[in-house]
Amino acid sequence: MSEQLFSHINKYVSVSPEGFQVIITFFEFQNVSKKQLLIQAGNSCAHNYFVLNGCLHMYFTNEKGAERTVQFAIDNWWMTDCLAYLNQSRTDFTIQAVEDTQVLSITFEKQEQLLKEFPQLERYFRIIYQIGYGSSLKRMKHMFDLSKEEIYLQFTDHYPEFAQRVPQYLIASFLGLTPEYVSEIRAKKRS
Amino acid sequence: MSEQLFSHINKYVSVSPEGFQVIITFFEFQNVSKKQLLIQAGNSCAHNYFVLNGCLHMYFTNEKGAERTVQFAIDNWWMTDCLAYLNQSRTDFTIQAVEDTQVLSITFEKQEQLLKEFPQLERYFRIIYQIGYGSSLKRMKHMFDLSKEEIYLQFTDHYPEFAQRVPQYLIASFLGLTPEYVSEIRAKKRS
């Protein structure tokens, strides 16, 4: 379990097995059931989550009451509303498990303490956020650039695992499409 | 000039004036004329830019040949295609000066060397990317959540300085609106 985080950290920075034995004590292991909420819009954003396996999504509810997904996280992804987490303020987003999921969670205070004791993890998180930020700009490009059909097909081509695991209505929500439209494209693709 | 970067770094981490005298030698000062390109789509992404004053934008050109802005940077903002910069790969984006702009630029190799010599700057850049990532998710929410008119009005309310400095067609491009539509809203607002 915790070896997974150890390997992930060591992809980017060097941490010894002994060091990691201390690092892991800053985290809590959590079993999250499908549909369970980890963070709720309107509440403070106290935790950061590392997904061991399963899938989380982050969404907001618009004025019409519809849920819109802005982000998914599967194995080896971090997830939180990173601005509200940084400022320790209320978030507009809800984080929910799409399927039964196992996470390692850390509180803001503990993460700050962890970074003090293991400053090399600043580099790790710098790279994690750099990848997240860069990916979201790339996604913005796709949203602007591609037709609705291309958006869907490119997503399922690039992330076939997602397309299989995540319910269709959530993928539609993430891509800014209606579930009906996704059904249409899928039917067209099959025919 | 360089005091501006010194103050910005010291908002997040502690660097002494003596340390900063070394840090600044990693950077080059650059005067960029309005419309001048700093990074061009298809080329490698070798630099990261800190805007001292002026304005840059990052855009891509879609299949129809239209330019779409995904990001602006004014005073005290960093700008690069941070994924291509991290991987030292080719970028799909072009970075151009919207007005006469002064920047401090750093190459990838020099930044890596800088981070080795001043590891506390990992924390600085971690926070910079965390803010950038969080802001782009917030922007995604607005793009999903608001009507076209609300998107424009919220942008000009939140960033009145932008709305005054940046040409209307670029704001339209950034918000995913047509310049004609922005003209309409502005006319409506004035009437």
Short mmCIF file of C-alpha atoms in Angstrom, two decimals:
data_model
loop_
_atom_site.label_atom_id
_atom_site.label_comp_id
_atom_site.label_asym_id
_atom_site.label_seq_id
_atom_site.Cartn_x
_atom_site.Cartn_y
_atom_site.Cartn_z
CA MET A 1 0.00 0.00 0.00
CA SER A 2 2.35 2.65 1.28
CA GLU A 3 5.04 1.32 -1.08
CA GLN A 4 3.03 2.86 -3.86
CA LEU A 5 3.54 6.37 -2.47
CA PHE A 6 7.19 5.55 -1.79
CA SER A 7 7.70 4.62 -5.46
CA HIS A 8 5.78 7.65 -6.65
CA ILE A 9 7.87 10.05 -4.56
CA ASN A 10 11.06 8.36 -5.73
CA LYS A 11 10.10 8.94 -9.36
CA TYR A 12 10.82 12.62 -8.73
CA VAL A 13 13.05 12.96 -5.65
CA SER A 14 15.21 10.69 -3.59
CA VAL A 15 13.83 9.45 -0.26
CA SER A 16 15.36 6.53 1.66
CA PRO A 17 13.21 3.63 2.94
CA GLU A 18 14.06 4.79 6.49
CA GLY A 19 13.00 8.36 5.69
CA PHE A 20 9.78 7.08 4.16
CA GLN A 21 8.94 5.18 7.36
CA VAL A 22 8.74 8.60 9.03
CA ILE A 23 6.98 10.28 6.09
CA ILE A 24 4.15 7.73 6.04
CA THR A 25 3.27 8.48 9.68
CA PHE A 26 1.99 11.88 8.54
CA PHE A 27 -0.72 10.19 6.48
CA GLU A 28 -3.92 8.34 7.30
CA PHE A 29 -5.16 5.41 5.29
CA GLN A 30 -8.81 5.67 4.35
CA ASN A 31 -11.29 3.29 2.68
CA VAL A 32 -13.83 5.38 0.81
CA SER A 33 -17.06 3.80 -0.42
CA LYS A 34 -18.51 4.55 -3.83
CA LYS A 35 -20.45 7.86 -3.72
CA GLN A 36 -18.93 8.83 -0.34
CA LEU A 37 -17.96 12.51 -0.02
CA LEU A 38 -14.46 13.47 1.13
CA ILE A 39 -14.77 17.25 0.87
CA GLN A 40 -18.02 19.15 0.58
CA ALA A 41 -18.58 22.50 -1.16
CA GLY A 42 -19.03 25.27 1.41
CA ASN A 43 -16.75 23.59 3.95
CA SER A 44 -13.09 24.26 4.57
CA CYS A 45 -10.60 22.31 2.49
CA ALA A 46 -8.55 20.60 5.18
CA HIS A 47 -7.12 17.56 3.35
CA ASN A 48 -5.03 16.52 0.39
CA TYR A 49 -5.59 13.00 -1.00
CA PHE A 50 -3.29 10.53 -2.73
CA VAL A 51 -5.30 7.85 -4.56
CA LEU A 52 -3.92 4.34 -4.06
CA ASN A 53 -6.60 2.72 -6.17
CA GLY A 54 -10.09 3.61 -7.27
CA CYS A 55 -11.31 6.92 -8.58
CA LEU A 56 -12.31 10.30 -7.17
CA HIS A 57 -13.88 13.25 -8.93
CA MET A 58 -14.12 16.90 -8.02
CA TYR A 59 -17.28 18.74 -9.03
CA PHE A 60 -19.36 21.80 -8.37
CA THR A 61 -23.12 22.18 -8.50
CA ASN A 62 -24.32 24.91 -10.82
CA GLU A 63 -27.30 27.22 -10.32
CA LYS A 64 -29.61 24.77 -12.02
CA GLY A 65 -28.56 22.05 -9.56
CA ALA A 66 -26.52 20.09 -12.11
CA GLU A 67 -23.17 18.61 -11.08
CA ARG A 68 -20.18 19.46 -13.28
CA THR A 69 -16.95 17.49 -12.90
CA VAL A 70 -13.74 19.53 -13.27
CA GLN A 71 -11.21 16.81 -12.40
CA PHE A 72 -10.74 13.07 -11.97
CA ALA A 73 -8.06 11.31 -9.94
CA ILE A 74 -7.14 7.64 -10.30
CA ASP A 75 -4.21 5.62 -8.93
CA ASN A 76 -1.16 7.75 -8.10
CA TRP A 77 -2.94 11.08 -8.51
CA TRP A 78 -3.24 13.73 -5.86
CA MET A 79 -6.53 15.53 -5.39
CA THR A 80 -7.74 18.54 -3.48
CA ASP A 81 -9.00 22.05 -4.30
CA CYS A 82 -5.40 23.20 -4.20
CA LEU A 83 -6.18 26.93 -3.94
CA ALA A 84 -8.61 26.54 -1.02
CA TYR A 85 -6.15 24.04 0.51
CA LEU A 86 -3.27 26.52 0.22
CA ASN A 87 -5.33 29.34 1.73
CA GLN A 88 -7.14 27.06 4.17
CA SER A 89 -10.38 28.60 3.02
CA ARG A 90 -13.81 27.29 2.05
CA THR A 91 -14.05 25.45 -1.25
CA ASP A 92 -16.66 25.65 -4.00
CA PHE A 93 -15.95 22.04 -4.95
CA THR A 94 -17.05 18.64 -3.67
CA ILE A 95 -14.77 15.59 -3.84
CA GLN A 96 -16.55 12.26 -4.13
CA ALA A 97 -15.56 8.64 -4.76
CA VAL A 98 -16.71 7.41 -8.19
CA GLU A 99 -16.06 3.81 -7.12
CA ASP A 100 -14.75 2.14 -3.93
CA THR A 101 -11.44 3.90 -3.43
CA GLN A 102 -8.45 3.73 -1.11
CA VAL A 103 -6.60 6.92 -0.33
CA LEU A 104 -3.84 8.27 1.84
CA SER A 105 -4.97 11.58 3.32
CA ILE A 106 -2.97 14.33 4.95
CA THR A 107 -4.10 17.52 6.67
CA PHE A 108 -2.71 20.94 5.75
CA GLU A 109 -0.96 21.31 9.13
CA LYS A 110 0.65 17.90 8.86
CA GLN A 111 1.74 18.55 5.30
CA GLU A 112 3.40 21.82 6.36
CA GLN A 113 5.19 19.96 9.16
CA LEU A 114 6.18 17.18 6.74
CA LEU A 115 7.65 19.72 4.31
CA LYS A 116 9.66 21.27 7.14
CA GLU A 117 11.11 17.92 8.15
CA PHE A 118 11.61 16.67 4.57
CA PRO A 119 12.25 19.79 2.48
CA GLN A 120 13.08 17.62 -0.55
CA LEU A 121 9.33 16.94 -0.76
CA GLU A 122 8.86 20.59 -1.78
CA ARG A 123 10.46 19.53 -5.09
CA TYR A 124 8.12 16.54 -5.32
CA PHE A 125 5.00 18.66 -4.81
CA ARG A 126 6.39 21.40 -7.06
CA ILE A 127 6.58 18.88 -9.90
CA ILE A 128 3.14 17.41 -9.08
CA TYR A 129 1.54 20.87 -9.27
CA GLN A 130 3.57 21.78 -12.35
CA ILE A 131 2.20 18.69 -14.13
CA GLY A 132 -1.34 19.43 -12.91
CA TYR A 133 -1.16 23.06 -14.02
CA GLY A 134 0.35 22.20 -17.41
CA SER A 135 -2.26 19.48 -18.00
CA SER A 136 -5.11 21.83 -17.20
CA LEU A 137 -3.82 24.37 -19.77
CA LYS A 138 -3.60 21.57 -22.30
CA ARG A 139 -7.16 20.58 -21.49
CA MET A 140 -8.25 24.21 -21.92
CA LYS A 141 -6.69 24.06 -25.40
CA HIS A 142 -8.69 20.94 -26.24
CA MET A 143 -11.91 22.48 -24.98
CA PHE A 144 -11.33 25.51 -27.19
CA ASP A 145 -9.88 23.68 -30.15
CA LEU A 146 -11.86 20.54 -30.77
CA SER A 147 -15.42 19.82 -31.82
CA LYS A 148 -17.64 18.09 -29.26
CA GLU A 149 -17.18 14.77 -31.01
CA GLU A 150 -13.38 15.18 -31.18
CA ILE A 151 -13.29 16.11 -27.48
CA TYR A 152 -15.01 12.83 -26.62
CA LEU A 153 -13.01 10.66 -29.01
CA GLN A 154 -9.67 12.15 -28.01
CA PHE A 155 -10.48 11.62 -24.34
CA THR A 156 -11.45 7.98 -24.80
CA ASP A 157 -8.41 7.37 -27.04
CA HIS A 158 -6.00 8.93 -24.55
CA TYR A 159 -7.62 7.51 -21.42
CA PRO A 160 -9.27 4.20 -22.43
CA GLU A 161 -9.11 3.05 -18.79
CA PHE A 162 -11.22 6.02 -17.68
CA ALA A 163 -13.73 5.48 -20.44
CA GLN A 164 -14.24 1.93 -19.19
CA ARG A 165 -14.31 2.61 -15.45
CA VAL A 166 -16.09 5.91 -15.13
CA PRO A 167 -19.85 6.17 -15.71
CA GLN A 168 -20.76 7.80 -18.98
CA TYR A 169 -22.67 10.69 -17.40
CA LEU A 170 -19.55 11.72 -15.41
CA ILE A 171 -17.36 11.69 -18.52
CA ALA A 172 -20.00 13.80 -20.24
CA SER A 173 -20.00 16.20 -17.29
CA PHE A 174 -16.18 16.42 -17.35
CA LEU A 175 -16.08 17.11 -21.08
CA GLY A 176 -18.88 19.68 -20.99
CA LEU A 177 -21.21 17.45 -23.02
CA THR A 178 -24.71 16.18 -22.29
CA PRO A 179 -25.09 12.45 -21.50
CA GLU A 180 -27.48 12.23 -24.47
CA TYR A 181 -24.80 13.58 -26.78
CA VAL A 182 -22.25 11.04 -25.50
CA SER A 183 -24.77 8.23 -26.11
CA GLU A 184 -25.19 9.46 -29.67
CA ILE A 185 -21.43 9.51 -30.35
CA ARG A 186 -21.01 6.06 -28.84
CA ALA A 187 -23.84 4.68 -30.95
CA LYS A 188 -22.27 6.27 -34.03
CA LYS A 189 -18.87 4.81 -33.13
CA ARG A 190 -20.32 1.31 -32.75
CA SER A 191 -22.28 1.45 -36.01
CA MET B 1 13.87 46.05 -11.28
CA SER B 2 15.32 42.97 -9.70
CA GLU B 3 13.97 44.16 -6.32
CA GLN B 4 10.56 43.23 -7.63
CA LEU B 5 11.50 39.55 -7.93
CA PHE B 6 13.24 39.76 -4.53
CA SER B 7 10.00 41.01 -2.92
CA HIS B 8 7.92 38.43 -4.76
CA ILE B 9 10.12 35.54 -3.61
CA ASN B 10 10.09 36.88 -0.04
CA LYS B 11 6.27 36.85 -0.02
CA TYR B 12 6.54 33.04 0.09
CA VAL B 13 10.00 32.05 1.31
CA SER B 14 12.88 33.76 3.05
CA VAL B 15 15.87 34.80 0.95
CA SER B 16 18.53 37.23 2.20
CA PRO B 17 19.60 40.25 0.11
CA GLU B 18 23.05 38.60 -0.21
CA GLY B 19 21.49 35.34 -1.40
CA PHE B 20 19.39 37.23 -3.88
CA GLN B 21 22.48 38.89 -5.37
CA VAL B 22 23.51 35.36 -6.41
CA ILE B 23 20.00 34.28 -7.46
CA ILE B 24 19.59 37.20 -9.85
CA THR B 25 22.72 36.21 -11.79
CA PHE B 26 20.79 33.16 -13.07
CA PHE B 27 18.38 35.46 -14.90
CA GLU B 28 18.57 37.65 -17.97
CA PHE B 29 16.76 40.93 -18.26
CA GLN B 30 14.86 41.31 -21.51
CA ASN B 31 12.98 44.18 -23.14
CA VAL B 32 10.21 42.71 -25.28
CA SER B 33 8.43 44.87 -27.84
CA LYS B 34 4.68 44.72 -28.36
CA LYS B 35 3.79 41.73 -30.61
CA GLN B 36 7.28 40.19 -30.21
CA LEU B 37 7.29 36.40 -29.77
CA LEU B 38 9.16 34.81 -26.86
CA ILE B 39 8.30 31.17 -27.51
CA GLN B 40 6.88 29.80 -30.74
CA ALA B 41 4.60 26.78 -31.17
CA GLY B 42 6.52 23.84 -32.60
CA ASN B 43 9.78 24.88 -30.96
CA SER B 44 11.22 23.62 -27.72
CA CYS B 45 10.20 25.41 -24.55
CA ALA B 46 13.54 26.50 -23.15
CA HIS B 47 12.63 29.48 -20.94
CA ASN B 48 10.50 30.52 -18.01
CA TYR B 49 9.55 34.21 -17.76
CA PHE B 50 8.86 36.49 -14.81
CA VAL B 51 6.97 39.61 -15.92
CA LEU B 52 8.34 42.82 -14.35
CA ASN B 53 5.85 45.04 -16.14
CA GLY B 54 3.74 44.81 -19.26
CA CYS B 55 1.69 41.86 -20.43
CA LEU B 56 2.28 38.52 -22.16
CA HIS B 57 -0.25 36.06 -23.48
CA MET B 58 0.03 32.40 -24.37
CA TYR B 59 -2.04 31.17 -27.30
CA PHE B 60 -2.41 28.39 -29.82
CA THR B 61 -3.58 28.58 -33.40
CA ASN B 62 -6.52 26.31 -34.20
CA GLU B 63 -7.16 24.43 -37.43
CA LYS B 64 -9.03 27.39 -38.89
CA GLY B 65 -6.00 29.61 -38.26
CA ALA B 66 -7.61 31.53 -35.39
CA GLU B 67 -5.53 32.37 -32.33
CA ARG B 68 -6.95 31.33 -28.95
CA THR B 69 -5.47 32.77 -25.76
CA VAL B 70 -5.27 30.33 -22.83
CA GLN B 71 -3.37 32.53 -20.36
CA PHE B 72 -2.29 36.10 -19.63
CA ALA B 73 0.61 37.22 -17.43
CA ILE B 74 1.04 40.72 -16.05
CA ASP B 75 3.41 42.14 -13.40
CA ASN B 76 4.70 39.50 -10.96
CA TRP B 77 3.35 36.53 -12.93
CA TRP B 78 5.42 33.68 -14.25
CA MET B 79 4.73 32.36 -17.72
CA THR B 80 5.80 29.35 -19.74
CA ASP B 81 4.18 26.18 -21.09
CA CYS B 82 5.02 24.51 -17.81
CA LEU B 83 4.53 20.93 -19.05
CA ALA B 84 6.76 21.34 -22.13
CA TYR B 85 9.22 23.27 -19.95
CA LEU B 86 9.33 20.44 -17.40
CA ASN B 87 9.83 17.80 -20.09
CA GLN B 88 12.02 20.05 -22.25
CA SER B 89 9.84 19.13 -25.19
CA ARG B 90 8.20 21.02 -28.05
CA THR B 91 5.28 23.24 -27.15
CA ASP B 92 1.91 23.73 -28.89
CA PHE B 93 1.72 27.27 -27.54
CA THR B 94 3.15 30.63 -28.57
CA ILE B 95 4.04 33.31 -26.01
CA GLN B 96 3.78 36.88 -27.27
CA ALA B 97 3.96 40.36 -25.75
CA VAL B 98 0.57 42.11 -25.75
CA GLU B 99 2.30 45.45 -25.02
CA ASP B 100 5.92 46.55 -24.48
CA THR B 101 7.00 44.28 -21.65
CA GLN B 102 10.03 43.77 -19.43
CA VAL B 103 10.79 40.27 -18.23
CA LEU B 104 13.40 38.30 -16.36
CA SER B 105 14.04 35.05 -18.22
CA ILE B 106 15.71 31.86 -17.05
CA THR B 107 16.59 28.71 -18.98
CA PHE B 108 15.58 25.24 -17.79
CA GLU B 109 19.20 24.26 -17.09
CA LYS B 110 19.86 27.40 -15.11
CA GLN B 111 16.67 27.00 -13.13
CA GLU B 112 17.63 23.42 -12.21
CA GLN B 113 21.05 24.68 -11.09
CA LEU B 114 19.41 27.54 -9.15
CA LEU B 115 17.11 25.09 -7.35
CA LYS B 116 20.10 22.97 -6.40
CA GLU B 117 21.95 25.94 -4.94
CA PHE B 118 18.85 27.49 -3.31
CA PRO B 119 16.55 24.56 -2.47
CA GLN B 120 14.20 26.90 -0.58
CA LEU B 121 13.12 28.13 -4.03
CA GLU B 122 11.46 24.73 -4.59
CA ARG B 123 8.90 25.91 -2.05
CA TYR B 124 8.51 29.22 -3.87
CA PHE B 125 7.86 27.53 -7.22
CA ARG B 126 5.66 24.87 -5.58
CA ILE B 127 3.38 27.64 -4.31
CA ILE B 128 3.48 29.49 -7.67
CA TYR B 129 2.36 26.35 -9.52
CA GLN B 130 -0.18 25.48 -6.83
CA ILE B 131 -1.79 28.92 -7.29
CA GLY B 132 -1.66 28.58 -11.09
CA TYR B 133 -3.21 25.11 -11.01
CA GLY B 134 -5.91 26.11 -8.53
CA SER B 135 -6.76 29.22 -10.55
CA SER B 136 -7.09 27.25 -13.76
CA LEU B 137 -9.57 24.84 -12.10
CA LYS B 138 -11.51 27.86 -10.86
CA ARG B 139 -11.52 29.24 -14.38
CA MET B 140 -12.77 25.90 -15.70
CA LYS B 141 -15.66 26.20 -13.23
CA HIS B 142 -16.51 29.65 -14.55
CA MET B 143 -16.39 28.47 -18.14
CA PHE B 144 -18.79 25.65 -17.31
CA ASP B 145 -20.98 27.56 -14.89
CA LEU B 146 -21.63 31.00 -16.25
CA SER B 147 -23.47 32.36 -19.26
CA LYS B 148 -21.35 34.09 -21.92
CA GLU B 149 -22.42 37.48 -20.63
CA GLU B 150 -21.65 36.55 -17.02
CA ILE B 151 -18.22 35.22 -18.05
CA TYR B 152 -17.36 38.59 -19.57
CA LEU B 153 -18.82 40.71 -16.76
CA GLN B 154 -17.21 38.65 -14.02
CA PHE B 155 -13.84 38.87 -15.76
CA THR B 156 -14.00 42.66 -16.16
CA ASP B 157 -15.26 43.06 -12.58
CA HIS B 158 -12.47 40.92 -11.14
CA TYR B 159 -9.71 42.20 -13.39
CA PRO B 160 -10.61 45.78 -14.33
CA GLU B 161 -6.93 46.49 -15.04
CA PHE B 162 -6.86 43.75 -17.68
CA ALA B 163 -10.06 44.96 -19.28
CA GLN B 164 -8.48 48.40 -19.73
CA ARG B 165 -5.04 47.31 -20.90
CA VAL B 166 -5.67 44.29 -23.04
CA PRO B 167 -7.26 44.64 -26.50
CA GLN B 168 -10.85 43.53 -26.62
CA TYR B 169 -10.27 40.80 -29.20
CA LEU B 170 -7.72 39.11 -26.90
CA ILE B 171 -10.08 39.16 -23.94
CA ALA B 172 -12.74 37.65 -26.21
CA SER B 173 -10.27 34.97 -27.30
CA PHE B 174 -9.35 34.21 -23.67
CA LEU B 175 -12.99 33.93 -22.61
CA GLY B 176 -14.00 31.80 -25.59
CA LEU B 177 -16.24 34.55 -26.99
CA THR B 178 -16.27 36.23 -30.39
CA PRO B 179 -15.06 39.86 -30.56
CA GLU B 180 -18.50 40.76 -31.98
CA TYR B 181 -20.19 39.29 -28.94
CA VAL B 182 -17.93 41.27 -26.59
CA SER B 183 -18.75 44.47 -28.51
CA GLU B 184 -22.45 43.74 -28.05
CA ILE B 185 -22.13 43.23 -24.29
CA ARG B 186 -20.06 46.38 -23.93
CA ALA B 187 -22.60 48.40 -25.89
CA LYS B 188 -25.38 46.96 -23.71
CA LYS B 189 -23.42 47.83 -20.56
CA ARG B 190 -22.92 51.43 -21.68
CA SER B 191 -26.55 51.96 -22.67
#
